Amino acid sequence: MAEKNNSLEGRWNRLEDYLDEHKKVVTTVSIIVVLLVAGFVTFKYWYIPSQEQDAELAMSRAQNYFAADSVNKAIKGDGANLGFQDIADQYGWTPAGQLANYYLGLCYYQKKDYQQAIDNLEKFNAHDILISANAIGVEGDAEMQLNNTDKAIEYYMQAVKMSDNDYTAPMNLKKAAQAYEVKGDYTNALNLYQTIKTQYYTYAEANDIDKYIARAQAKTAK
């Protein structure tokens, strides 16, 4: 036991000697650690919330222009208030800044600038699965306008897989089926139309689905 105590005492003495010898270095490192922790706490619990509040306020004004179909003001602002573009640039790492990219995609789609719409929607990243699925569906719409049919189908099916809900899923399935028809692939189109009829028969997209099924069946029979 005495040997063990002597060993512990010796280690403690060596530690004290080391701390005395490197006192300046240890003090400097301790200060750096304290400053880093303080900076992280300030950034996370004060700076980020304040930035998010600013971004949300700016978003509400830009959304008002979007709702009023003032697309250019929604994108660029009105001189006194930020538009979606500045919000995305200045607050892109906040949830509101991310949502600004989604709205930018919708705005540019309305302006028929389909590639810019895709570029902005690609930047959008949110935890809301329904909005994310809708964003991917709009990317599919833009690709269709650019005559990129295969890419559009890929986006539509990705949107269905991401959120198999009763609103966006049958809508994107129908768009994918119509895209297959554009390609002349009536077999895949028919399969998707039938999926809508059997799995989403109580929803709006199924109201006139029989005529689409009949058309695809007629084409596959030739």
PDB file of N, CA, C and O in Angstrom, residues 23 26 29 38 40 63 112 146 155 159 163 167 172-173 179-180 185 216:
ATOM      1  N   LYS A  23       3.187  26.745 -17.147  1.00  0.00           N
ATOM      2  CA  LYS A  23       2.062  27.519 -16.625  1.00  0.00           C
ATOM      3  C   LYS A  23       1.480  28.466 -17.667  1.00  0.00           C
ATOM      4  O   LYS A  23       0.260  28.593 -17.834  1.00  0.00           O
ATOM      5  N   VAL A  26      -0.474  26.459 -20.373  1.00  0.00           N
ATOM      6  CA  VAL A  26      -1.721  25.922 -19.840  1.00  0.00           C
ATOM      7  C   VAL A  26      -2.752  27.036 -19.669  1.00  0.00           C
ATOM      8  O   VAL A  26      -3.932  26.873 -20.007  1.00  0.00           O
ATOM      9  N   VAL A  29      -4.121  28.031 -23.157  1.00  0.00           N
ATOM     10  CA  VAL A  29      -5.046  27.024 -23.686  1.00  0.00           C
ATOM     11  C   VAL A  29      -6.387  27.103 -22.972  1.00  0.00           C
ATOM     12  O   VAL A  29      -7.452  27.024 -23.597  1.00  0.00           O
ATOM     13  N   ALA A  38     -17.694  30.043 -24.975  1.00  0.00           N
ATOM     14  CA  ALA A  38     -18.521  31.245 -24.889  1.00  0.00           C
ATOM     15  C   ALA A  38     -19.007  31.676 -26.271  1.00  0.00           C
ATOM     16  O   ALA A  38     -20.163  32.066 -26.455  1.00  0.00           O
ATOM     17  N   PHE A  40     -19.417  29.741 -28.924  1.00  0.00           N
ATOM     18  CA  PHE A  40     -20.403  28.779 -29.412  1.00  0.00           C
ATOM     19  C   PHE A  40     -21.769  29.032 -28.781  1.00  0.00           C
ATOM     20  O   PHE A  40     -22.800  29.028 -29.462  1.00  0.00           O
ATOM     21  N   GLN A  63     -43.371  37.201 -49.073  1.00  0.00           N
ATOM     22  CA  GLN A  63     -44.483  36.286 -49.329  1.00  0.00           C
ATOM     23  C   GLN A  63     -45.763  37.044 -49.690  1.00  0.00           C
ATOM     24  O   GLN A  63     -46.567  36.554 -50.477  1.00  0.00           O
ATOM     25  N   LYS A 112     -41.131  31.621 -66.236  1.00  0.00           N
ATOM     26  CA  LYS A 112     -40.727  30.720 -67.316  1.00  0.00           C
ATOM     27  C   LYS A 112     -39.210  30.636 -67.490  1.00  0.00           C
ATOM     28  O   LYS A 112     -38.715  30.270 -68.553  1.00  0.00           O
ATOM     29  N   LEU A 146     -38.382  22.011 -70.253  1.00  0.00           N
ATOM     30  CA  LEU A 146     -37.102  22.023 -70.964  1.00  0.00           C
ATOM     31  C   LEU A 146     -36.941  20.794 -71.859  1.00  0.00           C
ATOM     32  O   LEU A 146     -35.862  20.559 -72.402  1.00  0.00           O
ATOM     33  N   TYR A 155     -37.774  12.962 -61.278  1.00  0.00           N
ATOM     34  CA  TYR A 155     -38.168  13.876 -60.200  1.00  0.00           C
ATOM     35  C   TYR A 155     -39.559  13.540 -59.673  1.00  0.00           C
ATOM     36  O   TYR A 155     -39.792  13.538 -58.454  1.00  0.00           O
ATOM     37  N   ALA A 159     -40.413  12.406 -55.873  1.00  0.00           N
ATOM     38  CA  ALA A 159     -41.356  13.131 -55.017  1.00  0.00           C
ATOM     39  C   ALA A 159     -42.371  12.170 -54.398  1.00  0.00           C
ATOM     40  O   ALA A 159     -42.725  12.302 -53.218  1.00  0.00           O
ATOM     41  N   SER A 163     -42.697  11.458 -50.257  1.00  0.00           N
ATOM     42  CA  SER A 163     -43.903  11.719 -49.468  1.00  0.00           C
ATOM     43  C   SER A 163     -45.102  11.071 -50.144  1.00  0.00           C
ATOM     44  O   SER A 163     -45.734  11.652 -51.019  1.00  0.00           O
ATOM     45  N   TYR A 167     -52.155  13.838 -51.322  1.00  0.00           N
ATOM     46  CA  TYR A 167     -52.263  15.041 -52.147  1.00  0.00           C
ATOM     47  C   TYR A 167     -51.200  15.064 -53.241  1.00  0.00           C
ATOM     48  O   TYR A 167     -51.526  15.023 -54.439  1.00  0.00           O
ATOM     49  N   ASN A 172     -48.257  13.703 -58.624  1.00  0.00           N
ATOM     50  CA  ASN A 172     -46.975  13.433 -59.272  1.00  0.00           C
ATOM     51  C   ASN A 172     -46.994  12.130 -60.065  1.00  0.00           C
ATOM     52  O   ASN A 172     -46.325  12.017 -61.104  1.00  0.00           O
ATOM     53  N   LEU A 173     -47.782  11.161 -59.605  1.00  0.00           N
ATOM     54  CA  LEU A 173     -47.939   9.932 -60.389  1.00  0.00           C
ATOM     55  C   LEU A 173     -48.590  10.230 -61.740  1.00  0.00           C
ATOM     56  O   LEU A 173     -48.189   9.687 -62.780  1.00  0.00           O
ATOM     57  N   ALA A 179     -45.869  12.048 -68.697  1.00  0.00           N
ATOM     58  CA  ALA A 179     -44.523  12.157 -69.257  1.00  0.00           C
ATOM     59  C   ALA A 179     -44.150  10.875 -69.998  1.00  0.00           C
ATOM     60  O   ALA A 179     -43.535  10.914 -71.074  1.00  0.00           O
ATOM     61  N   TYR A 180     -44.545   9.727 -69.437  1.00  0.00           N
ATOM     62  CA  TYR A 180     -44.307   8.457 -70.140  1.00  0.00           C
ATOM     63  C   TYR A 180     -45.047   8.432 -71.479  1.00  0.00           C
ATOM     64  O   TYR A 180     -44.531   7.921 -72.484  1.00  0.00           O
ATOM     65  N   ASP A 185     -44.194   5.608 -74.103  1.00  0.00           N
ATOM     66  CA  ASP A 185     -44.141   4.435 -73.238  1.00  0.00           C
ATOM     67  C   ASP A 185     -45.502   4.301 -72.539  1.00  0.00           C
ATOM     68  O   ASP A 185     -45.683   4.699 -71.385  1.00  0.00           O
ATOM     69  N   ALA A 216     -54.443   4.978 -72.611  1.00  0.00           N
ATOM     70  CA  ALA A 216     -53.182   4.228 -72.552  1.00  0.00           C
ATOM     71  C   ALA A 216     -53.406   2.779 -73.003  1.00  0.00           C
ATOM     72  O   ALA A 216     -52.547   2.199 -73.692  1.00  0.00           O
TER      73      ALA A 216
END
